[in-house]
Amino acid sequence: MKPTTLANLSQLKKEKRKFATITAYDASFAHLFAEQGINVILIGDSLGMTVQGHDSTLPVTVEDISYHTRSVRTGAPLAFLVADMPFMSYATPEQSFENAAALMRAGANMVKIEGGDWLCDTVKMLTERAVPVCGHLGLTPQSVNVLGGYKVQGRSDDAAQKLLNDAIALEKAGMQLLVLECIPVELAKRVTDALEIPVIGIGAGNMTDGQILVMHDALGITAKPPKFAKDFLKETGNIRDAIRLYIEQVESGAYPDQAHSFN
Ligand code: KIV
């Protein structure tokens, strides 16, 4: 078995083969997910809600993500790990160098940052300094106070065009992976088709190259799950089969269906 790389993900996009990814925060789940065939794991700042019990991701620190990244790396030594840069840890390119370095030292293969074309300089500078960057557009939870809640984004023509322009600008700046969260299916398809890099959706329909779910949503643990979330444990009765079903349904395009998407 070899470690998963960005080149593997690009190849999947070229071959139009969809792939499933998931969040994990500890070694045991990371190990189980990798064992079932998950090759890309996000140490998301969603841990602020799922693990720490806050009502947003804002209280999460670089130390928190580093700690959980080290744990996940121990459980899944060959997985491609994307570590979230928490709120305000990349407000300036200089801050982002130090904080990204901490996450890479903890075992990440890539860092993820939320936002549009204002991040182009940061993406360019991080990439030049050997830190691969994943973007995150659409519903960006760190901006919940600006967005006025966890709402579907990119519904108007102007908002959709802005999101597409941001994605193209970030790719030009060096972004190598993109997460699209809570946007209409049609817009997610436009962005996925426009970019050469792999695009991963969450609440963005089944036309993206890959999917991601917060593990607590996929296993029915979240008290009030979002519309796009599906409880794979309910159908299968055990965690290993639940993850295998998630992977199968992503790869076949069966998940997310209309009922778990926004039009
Ligand atoms: O923090 C997280 O888990 C995320 C996913 C929702 C993509 O950013």
PDB file of C-alpha atoms and ligand atoms in Angstrom:
ATOM      1  CA  MET A   1       0.000   0.000   0.000  1.00  0.00           C
ATOM      2  CA  LYS A   2       1.273   3.464  -0.955  1.00  0.00           C
ATOM      3  CA  PRO A   3       0.340   6.849   0.540  1.00  0.00           C
ATOM      4  CA  THR A   4      -2.445   8.707  -1.269  1.00  0.00           C
ATOM      5  CA  THR A   5      -1.268  11.842  -3.094  1.00  0.00           C
ATOM      6  CA  LEU A   6      -2.785  14.791  -4.923  1.00  0.00           C
ATOM      7  CA  ALA A   7      -1.692  13.142  -8.164  1.00  0.00           C
ATOM      8  CA  ASN A   8      -3.985  10.190  -7.343  1.00  0.00           C
ATOM      9  CA  LEU A   9      -6.934  12.567  -6.877  1.00  0.00           C
ATOM     10  CA  SER A  10      -6.188  14.398 -10.140  1.00  0.00           C
ATOM     11  CA  GLN A  11      -6.078  11.049 -11.921  1.00  0.00           C
ATOM     12  CA  LEU A  12      -9.524  10.167 -10.517  1.00  0.00           C
ATOM     13  CA  LYS A  13     -10.877  13.454 -11.879  1.00  0.00           C
ATOM     14  CA  LYS A  14      -9.356  12.726 -15.296  1.00  0.00           C
ATOM     15  CA  GLU A  15     -10.945   9.281 -15.292  1.00  0.00           C
ATOM     16  CA  LYS A  16     -14.268  10.782 -14.081  1.00  0.00           C
ATOM     17  CA  ARG A  17     -14.224   8.469 -11.069  1.00  0.00           C
ATOM     18  CA  LYS A  18     -15.906   9.955  -8.002  1.00  0.00           C
ATOM     19  CA  PHE A  19     -14.309   9.586  -4.570  1.00  0.00           C
ATOM     20  CA  ALA A  20     -15.536   9.767  -0.979  1.00  0.00           C
ATOM     21  CA  THR A  21     -13.810  11.635   1.823  1.00  0.00           C
ATOM     22  CA  ILE A  22     -14.844  12.223   5.435  1.00  0.00           C
ATOM     23  CA  THR A  23     -13.809  14.128   8.531  1.00  0.00           C
ATOM     24  CA  ALA A  24     -12.086  12.392  11.430  1.00  0.00           C
ATOM     25  CA  TYR A  25     -10.615  13.709  14.637  1.00  0.00           C
ATOM     26  CA  ASP A  26      -9.022  10.695  16.301  1.00  0.00           C
ATOM     27  CA  ALA A  27      -6.878   7.657  15.545  1.00  0.00           C
ATOM     28  CA  SER A  28      -9.565   4.976  16.011  1.00  0.00           C
ATOM     29  CA  PHE A  29     -12.071   6.401  13.546  1.00  0.00           C
ATOM     30  CA  ALA A  30      -9.306   7.421  11.126  1.00  0.00           C
ATOM     31  CA  HIS A  31      -8.042   3.827  11.171  1.00  0.00           C
ATOM     32  CA  LEU A  32     -11.521   2.386  10.629  1.00  0.00           C
ATOM     33  CA  PHE A  33     -12.286   4.810   7.776  1.00  0.00           C
ATOM     34  CA  ALA A  34      -8.973   4.104   6.039  1.00  0.00           C
ATOM     35  CA  GLU A  35      -9.508   0.366   6.464  1.00  0.00           C
ATOM     36  CA  GLN A  36     -12.853   0.641   4.633  1.00  0.00           C
ATOM     37  CA  GLY A  37     -11.276   2.545   1.717  1.00  0.00           C
ATOM     38  CA  ILE A  38     -11.342   6.244   2.617  1.00  0.00           C
ATOM     39  CA  ASN A  39      -8.080   7.698   1.307  1.00  0.00           C
ATOM     40  CA  VAL A  40      -8.619  11.385   2.073  1.00  0.00           C
ATOM     41  CA  ILE A  41      -9.480  12.601   5.585  1.00  0.00           C
ATOM     42  CA  LEU A  42     -10.228  16.159   6.699  1.00  0.00           C
ATOM     43  CA  ILE A  43      -9.368  17.226  10.206  1.00  0.00           C
ATOM     44  CA  GLY A  44     -12.100  19.829  10.065  1.00  0.00           C
ATOM     45  CA  ASP A  45     -12.622  22.743  12.401  1.00  0.00           C
ATOM     46  CA  SER A  46     -16.116  21.237  12.616  1.00  0.00           C
ATOM     47  CA  LEU A  47     -14.501  19.582  15.651  1.00  0.00           C
ATOM     48  CA  GLY A  48     -15.397  22.788  17.467  1.00  0.00           C
ATOM     49  CA  MET A  49     -19.020  21.663  17.206  1.00  0.00           C
ATOM     50  CA  THR A  50     -18.814  17.859  16.992  1.00  0.00           C
ATOM     51  CA  VAL A  51     -16.092  17.262  19.595  1.00  0.00           C
ATOM     52  CA  GLN A  52     -15.965  20.419  21.709  1.00  0.00           C
ATOM     53  CA  GLY A  53     -19.707  21.153  21.724  1.00  0.00           C
ATOM     54  CA  HIS A  54     -19.572  24.820  20.672  1.00  0.00           C
ATOM     55  CA  ASP A  55     -22.286  26.342  18.467  1.00  0.00           C
ATOM     56  CA  SER A  56     -19.780  27.399  15.779  1.00  0.00           C
ATOM     57  CA  THR A  57     -16.242  26.649  14.573  1.00  0.00           C
ATOM     58  CA  LEU A  58     -14.878  30.004  15.755  1.00  0.00           C
ATOM     59  CA  PRO A  59     -13.382  28.913  19.112  1.00  0.00           C
ATOM     60  CA  VAL A  60     -11.104  26.304  17.461  1.00  0.00           C
ATOM     61  CA  THR A  61      -7.349  26.989  17.649  1.00  0.00           C
ATOM     62  CA  VAL A  62      -4.320  25.885  15.639  1.00  0.00           C
ATOM     63  CA  GLU A  63      -3.254  23.844  18.692  1.00  0.00           C
ATOM     64  CA  ASP A  64      -6.601  22.003  18.613  1.00  0.00           C
ATOM     65  CA  ILE A  65      -6.265  21.114  14.920  1.00  0.00           C
ATOM     66  CA  SER A  66      -2.595  20.120  15.394  1.00  0.00           C
ATOM     67  CA  TYR A  67      -3.514  17.787  18.265  1.00  0.00           C
ATOM     68  CA  HIS A  68      -6.277  16.073  16.257  1.00  0.00           C
ATOM     69  CA  THR A  69      -4.120  15.930  13.108  1.00  0.00           C
ATOM     70  CA  ARG A  70      -1.417  14.057  15.053  1.00  0.00           C
ATOM     71  CA  SER A  71      -4.058  11.598  16.294  1.00  0.00           C
ATOM     72  CA  VAL A  72      -5.546  11.038  12.826  1.00  0.00           C
ATOM     73  CA  ARG A  73      -2.083  10.598  11.304  1.00  0.00           C
ATOM     74  CA  THR A  74      -1.335   7.863  13.832  1.00  0.00           C
ATOM     75  CA  GLY A  75      -4.506   5.986  12.897  1.00  0.00           C
ATOM     76  CA  ALA A  76      -4.245   6.458   9.123  1.00  0.00           C
ATOM     77  CA  PRO A  77      -0.558   6.611   8.177  1.00  0.00           C
ATOM     78  CA  LEU A  78      -1.196   6.345   4.413  1.00  0.00           C
ATOM     79  CA  ALA A  79      -4.230   8.616   4.077  1.00  0.00           C
ATOM     80  CA  PHE A  80      -4.005  12.067   2.486  1.00  0.00           C
ATOM     81  CA  LEU A  81      -4.726  14.435   5.391  1.00  0.00           C
ATOM     82  CA  VAL A  82      -6.208  17.888   4.923  1.00  0.00           C
ATOM     83  CA  ALA A  83      -6.049  20.042   8.065  1.00  0.00           C
ATOM     84  CA  ASP A  84      -8.355  23.015   8.504  1.00  0.00           C
ATOM     85  CA  MET A  85      -6.750  26.348   9.301  1.00  0.00           C
ATOM     86  CA  PRO A  86      -9.030  27.756  12.000  1.00  0.00           C
ATOM     87  CA  PHE A  87     -10.694  31.155  12.232  1.00  0.00           C
ATOM     88  CA  MET A  88      -8.189  34.073  12.022  1.00  0.00           C
ATOM     89  CA  SER A  89      -5.161  31.785  11.636  1.00  0.00           C
ATOM     90  CA  TYR A  90      -4.629  32.990   8.038  1.00  0.00           C
ATOM     91  CA  ALA A  91      -5.824  36.586   8.321  1.00  0.00           C
ATOM     92  CA  THR A  92      -2.467  37.659   6.828  1.00  0.00           C
ATOM     93  CA  PRO A  93      -0.073  35.628   4.650  1.00  0.00           C
ATOM     94  CA  GLU A  94       2.594  35.909   7.389  1.00  0.00           C
ATOM     95  CA  GLN A  95       0.289  34.407  10.024  1.00  0.00           C
ATOM     96  CA  SER A  96      -0.635  31.656   7.612  1.00  0.00           C
ATOM     97  CA  PHE A  97       3.029  30.559   7.163  1.00  0.00           C
ATOM     98  CA  GLU A  98       3.576  29.880  10.846  1.00  0.00           C
ATOM     99  CA  ASN A  99       0.191  28.257  11.399  1.00  0.00           C
ATOM    100  CA  ALA A 100       0.315  26.132   8.249  1.00  0.00           C
ATOM    101  CA  ALA A 101       3.791  24.956   9.257  1.00  0.00           C
ATOM    102  CA  ALA A 102       2.417  23.776  12.623  1.00  0.00           C
ATOM    103  CA  LEU A 103      -0.291  21.737  10.884  1.00  0.00           C
ATOM    104  CA  MET A 104       2.127  20.245   8.335  1.00  0.00           C
ATOM    105  CA  ARG A 105       4.492  19.294  11.181  1.00  0.00           C
ATOM    106  CA  ALA A 106       1.570  17.580  12.907  1.00  0.00           C
ATOM    107  CA  GLY A 107       1.147  15.298   9.890  1.00  0.00           C
ATOM    108  CA  ALA A 108      -1.081  17.158   7.406  1.00  0.00           C
ATOM    109  CA  ASN A 109      -0.442  16.864   3.666  1.00  0.00           C
ATOM    110  CA  MET A 110      -2.425  20.013   2.876  1.00  0.00           C
ATOM    111  CA  VAL A 111      -4.176  22.871   4.650  1.00  0.00           C
ATOM    112  CA  LYS A 112      -7.681  24.188   3.961  1.00  0.00           C
ATOM    113  CA  ILE A 113      -8.698  27.846   4.091  1.00  0.00           C
ATOM    114  CA  GLU A 114     -12.133  29.427   3.662  1.00  0.00           C
ATOM    115  CA  GLY A 115     -12.721  32.372   1.354  1.00  0.00           C
ATOM    116  CA  GLY A 116     -12.607  33.891  -2.116  1.00  0.00           C
ATOM    117  CA  ASP A 117     -10.118  35.804  -4.232  1.00  0.00           C
ATOM    118  CA  TRP A 118      -8.813  37.868  -1.285  1.00  0.00           C
ATOM    119  CA  LEU A 119      -6.861  34.691  -0.452  1.00  0.00           C
ATOM    120  CA  CYS A 120      -4.971  34.497  -3.769  1.00  0.00           C
ATOM    121  CA  ASP A 121      -1.735  35.954  -2.327  1.00  0.00           C
ATOM    122  CA  THR A 122      -1.895  33.581   0.638  1.00  0.00           C
ATOM    123  CA  VAL A 123      -2.470  30.584  -1.650  1.00  0.00           C
ATOM    124  CA  LYS A 124       0.426  31.587  -3.893  1.00  0.00           C
ATOM    125  CA  MET A 125       2.813  32.191  -1.008  1.00  0.00           C
ATOM    126  CA  LEU A 126       1.905  29.002   0.854  1.00  0.00           C
ATOM    127  CA  THR A 127       2.229  26.907  -2.307  1.00  0.00           C
ATOM    128  CA  GLU A 128       5.613  28.471  -3.108  1.00  0.00           C
ATOM    129  CA  ARG A 129       6.691  27.491   0.407  1.00  0.00           C
ATOM    130  CA  ALA A 130       5.713  23.820  -0.135  1.00  0.00           C
ATOM    131  CA  VAL A 131       2.309  23.895   1.568  1.00  0.00           C
ATOM    132  CA  PRO A 132      -0.464  22.597  -0.721  1.00  0.00           C
ATOM    133  CA  VAL A 133      -3.731  24.504  -0.280  1.00  0.00           C
ATOM    134  CA  CYS A 134      -7.356  23.382  -0.438  1.00  0.00           C
ATOM    135  CA  GLY A 135      -9.899  26.183  -0.886  1.00  0.00           C
ATOM    136  CA  HIS A 136     -13.414  26.282   0.571  1.00  0.00           C
ATOM    137  CA  LEU A 137     -16.200  28.294  -1.099  1.00  0.00           C
ATOM    138  CA  GLY A 138     -19.963  28.589  -0.755  1.00  0.00           C
ATOM    139  CA  LEU A 139     -21.109  28.279   2.840  1.00  0.00           C
ATOM    140  CA  THR A 140     -17.945  29.068   4.772  1.00  0.00           C
ATOM    141  CA  PRO A 141     -18.789  28.345   8.426  1.00  0.00           C
ATOM    142  CA  GLN A 142     -16.064  30.635   9.824  1.00  0.00           C
ATOM    143  CA  SER A 143     -18.032  33.541   8.262  1.00  0.00           C
ATOM    144  CA  VAL A 144     -21.318  32.561   9.924  1.00  0.00           C
ATOM    145  CA  ASN A 145     -21.636  35.976  11.567  1.00  0.00           C
ATOM    146  CA  VAL A 146     -21.203  37.764   8.238  1.00  0.00           C
ATOM    147  CA  LEU A 147     -23.473  35.373   6.336  1.00  0.00           C
ATOM    148  CA  GLY A 148     -26.195  35.616   9.001  1.00  0.00           C
ATOM    149  CA  GLY A 149     -26.496  31.866   9.539  1.00  0.00           C
ATOM    150  CA  TYR A 150     -25.761  28.528   7.909  1.00  0.00           C
ATOM    151  CA  LYS A 151     -27.569  29.174   4.609  1.00  0.00           C
ATOM    152  CA  VAL A 152     -27.292  27.948   1.022  1.00  0.00           C
ATOM    153  CA  GLN A 153     -24.990  30.250  -0.971  1.00  0.00           C
ATOM    154  CA  GLY A 154     -24.660  31.192  -4.665  1.00  0.00           C
ATOM    155  CA  ARG A 155     -28.379  31.293  -5.428  1.00  0.00           C
ATOM    156  CA  SER A 156     -28.452  34.598  -7.342  1.00  0.00           C
ATOM    157  CA  ASP A 157     -26.773  35.000 -10.748  1.00  0.00           C
ATOM    158  CA  ASP A 158     -24.317  37.541  -9.296  1.00  0.00           C
ATOM    159  CA  ALA A 159     -23.409  35.371  -6.318  1.00  0.00           C
ATOM    160  CA  ALA A 160     -22.960  32.337  -8.591  1.00  0.00           C
ATOM    161  CA  GLN A 161     -20.716  34.275 -10.988  1.00  0.00           C
ATOM    162  CA  LYS A 162     -18.650  35.640  -8.082  1.00  0.00           C
ATOM    163  CA  LEU A 163     -18.156  32.130  -6.686  1.00  0.00           C
ATOM    164  CA  LEU A 164     -17.082  30.813 -10.098  1.00  0.00           C
ATOM    165  CA  ASN A 165     -14.661  33.738 -10.552  1.00  0.00           C
ATOM    166  CA  ASP A 166     -13.214  33.156  -7.065  1.00  0.00           C
ATOM    167  CA  ALA A 167     -12.669  29.464  -7.823  1.00  0.00           C
ATOM    168  CA  ILE A 168     -10.880  30.236 -11.094  1.00  0.00           C
ATOM    169  CA  ALA A 169      -8.716  32.941  -9.469  1.00  0.00           C
ATOM    170  CA  LEU A 170      -7.737  30.647  -6.589  1.00  0.00           C
ATOM    171  CA  GLU A 171      -6.843  27.824  -8.971  1.00  0.00           C
ATOM    172  CA  LYS A 172      -4.636  30.238 -10.931  1.00  0.00           C
ATOM    173  CA  ALA A 173      -2.978  31.248  -7.653  1.00  0.00           C
ATOM    174  CA  GLY A 174      -2.037  27.616  -6.983  1.00  0.00           C
ATOM    175  CA  MET A 175      -4.969  26.039  -5.091  1.00  0.00           C
ATOM    176  CA  GLN A 176      -4.862  22.256  -5.666  1.00  0.00           C
ATOM    177  CA  LEU A 177      -8.188  21.062  -4.216  1.00  0.00           C
ATOM    178  CA  LEU A 178     -11.502  22.810  -3.551  1.00  0.00           C
ATOM    179  CA  VAL A 179     -14.415  22.173  -1.187  1.00  0.00           C
ATOM    180  CA  LEU A 180     -17.808  23.580  -2.213  1.00  0.00           C
ATOM    181  CA  GLU A 181     -20.331  23.706   0.618  1.00  0.00           C
ATOM    182  CA  CYS A 182     -24.105  24.202   0.376  1.00  0.00           C
ATOM    183  CA  ILE A 183     -24.574  25.570  -3.120  1.00  0.00           C
ATOM    184  CA  PRO A 184     -27.018  24.634  -5.886  1.00  0.00           C
ATOM    185  CA  VAL A 185     -26.160  21.507  -7.893  1.00  0.00           C
ATOM    186  CA  GLU A 186     -25.949  23.431 -11.192  1.00  0.00           C
ATOM    187  CA  LEU A 187     -23.408  25.901  -9.816  1.00  0.00           C
ATOM    188  CA  ALA A 188     -21.294  23.096  -8.344  1.00  0.00           C
ATOM    189  CA  LYS A 189     -21.263  21.449 -11.775  1.00  0.00           C
ATOM    190  CA  ARG A 190     -20.188  24.699 -13.478  1.00  0.00           C
ATOM    191  CA  VAL A 191     -17.301  25.125 -11.045  1.00  0.00           C
ATOM    192  CA  THR A 192     -16.264  21.453 -11.265  1.00  0.00           C
ATOM    193  CA  ASP A 193     -16.249  21.616 -15.084  1.00  0.00           C
ATOM    194  CA  ALA A 194     -14.342  24.917 -15.121  1.00  0.00           C
ATOM    195  CA  LEU A 195     -11.485  23.738 -12.898  1.00  0.00           C
ATOM    196  CA  GLU A 196      -8.730  21.262 -13.630  1.00  0.00           C
ATOM    197  CA  ILE A 197      -8.198  20.492  -9.945  1.00  0.00           C
ATOM    198  CA  PRO A 198     -10.484  18.040  -8.088  1.00  0.00           C
ATOM    199  CA  VAL A 199     -13.580  19.592  -6.493  1.00  0.00           C
ATOM    200  CA  ILE A 200     -15.209  18.051  -3.412  1.00  0.00           C
ATOM    201  CA  GLY A 201     -18.806  18.837  -2.514  1.00  0.00           C
ATOM    202  CA  ILE A 202     -20.820  18.874   0.701  1.00  0.00           C
ATOM    203  CA  GLY A 203     -24.432  19.863   0.151  1.00  0.00           C
ATOM    204  CA  ALA A 204     -23.441  20.662  -3.436  1.00  0.00           C
ATOM    205  CA  GLY A 205     -25.067  17.771  -5.329  1.00  0.00           C
ATOM    206  CA  ASN A 206     -23.545  14.753  -7.028  1.00  0.00           C
ATOM    207  CA  MET A 207     -21.813  16.444  -9.956  1.00  0.00           C
ATOM    208  CA  THR A 208     -18.575  17.275  -8.114  1.00  0.00           C
ATOM    209  CA  ASP A 209     -15.501  15.036  -8.345  1.00  0.00           C
ATOM    210  CA  GLY A 210     -15.678  13.971  -4.713  1.00  0.00           C
ATOM    211  CA  GLN A 211     -17.855  14.243  -1.632  1.00  0.00           C
ATOM    212  CA  ILE A 212     -17.129  14.976   1.994  1.00  0.00           C
ATOM    213  CA  LEU A 213     -19.304  14.467   5.058  1.00  0.00           C
ATOM    214  CA  VAL A 214     -18.741  15.327   8.682  1.00  0.00           C
ATOM    215  CA  MET A 215     -18.419  11.868  10.259  1.00  0.00           C
ATOM    216  CA  HIS A 216     -21.069  12.651  12.885  1.00  0.00           C
ATOM    217  CA  ASP A 217     -23.572  13.417  10.078  1.00  0.00           C
ATOM    218  CA  ALA A 218     -22.742  10.201   8.205  1.00  0.00           C
ATOM    219  CA  LEU A 219     -23.225   8.135  11.372  1.00  0.00           C
ATOM    220  CA  GLY A 220     -26.431   9.815  12.534  1.00  0.00           C
ATOM    221  CA  ILE A 221     -24.891  11.328  15.678  1.00  0.00           C
ATOM    222  CA  THR A 222     -25.710  14.988  14.894  1.00  0.00           C
ATOM    223  CA  ALA A 223     -28.805  16.131  16.788  1.00  0.00           C
ATOM    224  CA  LYS A 224     -30.145  18.374  13.989  1.00  0.00           C
ATOM    225  CA  PRO A 225     -28.463  17.165  10.790  1.00  0.00           C
ATOM    226  CA  PRO A 226     -28.379  19.423   7.709  1.00  0.00           C
ATOM    227  CA  LYS A 227     -30.659  18.553   4.758  1.00  0.00           C
ATOM    228  CA  PHE A 228     -27.788  17.102   2.712  1.00  0.00           C
ATOM    229  CA  ALA A 229     -26.631  14.733   5.464  1.00  0.00           C
ATOM    230  CA  LYS A 230     -27.488  11.049   5.298  1.00  0.00           C
ATOM    231  CA  ASP A 231     -27.366   8.599   8.193  1.00  0.00           C
ATOM    232  CA  PHE A 232     -25.617   5.595   6.624  1.00  0.00           C
ATOM    233  CA  LEU A 233     -25.524   3.770   9.971  1.00  0.00           C
ATOM    234  CA  LYS A 234     -29.337   3.590  10.091  1.00  0.00           C
ATOM    235  CA  GLU A 235     -29.399   1.533   6.888  1.00  0.00           C
ATOM    236  CA  THR A 236     -26.545  -0.770   7.782  1.00  0.00           C
ATOM    237  CA  GLY A 237     -26.477  -1.204  11.566  1.00  0.00           C
ATOM    238  CA  ASN A 238     -22.702  -1.104  11.967  1.00  0.00           C
ATOM    239  CA  ILE A 239     -20.054   1.531  11.362  1.00  0.00           C
ATOM    240  CA  ARG A 240     -17.863  -0.430   8.951  1.00  0.00           C
ATOM    241  CA  ASP A 241     -20.791  -1.239   6.629  1.00  0.00           C
ATOM    242  CA  ALA A 242     -22.051   2.342   6.946  1.00  0.00           C
ATOM    243  CA  ILE A 243     -18.774   3.738   5.674  1.00  0.00           C
ATOM    244  CA  ARG A 244     -18.616   1.176   2.869  1.00  0.00           C
ATOM    245  CA  LEU A 245     -22.165   2.109   1.819  1.00  0.00           C
ATOM    246  CA  TYR A 246     -21.228   5.807   1.872  1.00  0.00           C
ATOM    247  CA  ILE A 247     -18.223   5.122  -0.367  1.00  0.00           C
ATOM    248  CA  GLU A 248     -20.294   2.942  -2.754  1.00  0.00           C
ATOM    249  CA  GLN A 249     -23.069   5.526  -3.061  1.00  0.00           C
ATOM    250  CA  VAL A 250     -20.623   8.372  -3.686  1.00  0.00           C
ATOM    251  CA  GLU A 251     -18.708   6.378  -6.288  1.00  0.00           C
ATOM    252  CA  SER A 252     -21.913   5.396  -8.117  1.00  0.00           C
ATOM    253  CA  GLY A 253     -23.399   8.902  -7.862  1.00  0.00           C
ATOM    254  CA  ALA A 254     -26.387   7.585  -5.864  1.00  0.00           C
ATOM    255  CA  TYR A 255     -25.481   9.918  -2.983  1.00  0.00           C
ATOM    256  CA  PRO A 256     -26.253  12.771  -2.770  1.00  0.00           C
ATOM    257  CA  ASP A 257     -29.589  12.387  -4.556  1.00  0.00           C
ATOM    258  CA  GLN A 258     -32.148  15.185  -5.145  1.00  0.00           C
ATOM    259  CA  ALA A 259     -33.500  14.890  -1.615  1.00  0.00           C
ATOM    260  CA  HIS A 260     -30.024  15.643  -0.215  1.00  0.00           C
ATOM    261  CA  SER A 261     -29.194  18.487  -2.629  1.00  0.00           C
ATOM    262  CA  PHE A 262     -30.169  22.105  -3.316  1.00  0.00           C
ATOM    263  CA  ASN A 263     -31.540  23.261  -6.665  1.00  0.00           C
TER     264      ASN A 263
HETATM  265  O1  KIV B   1     -14.750  21.599   9.176  1.00  0.00           O
HETATM  266  C1  KIV B   1     -15.248  20.780   8.397  1.00  0.00           C
HETATM  267  O2  KIV B   1     -15.589  19.663   8.751  1.00  0.00           O
HETATM  268  C2  KIV B   1     -15.414  21.199   7.016  1.00  0.00           C
HETATM  269  C3  KIV B   1     -16.305  20.359   6.165  1.00  0.00           C
HETATM  270  C4  KIV B   1     -17.703  20.734   6.420  1.00  0.00           C
HETATM  271  C5  KIV B   1     -15.960  20.462   4.729  1.00  0.00           C
HETATM  272  O3  KIV B   1     -14.901  22.193   6.612  1.00  0.00           O
END
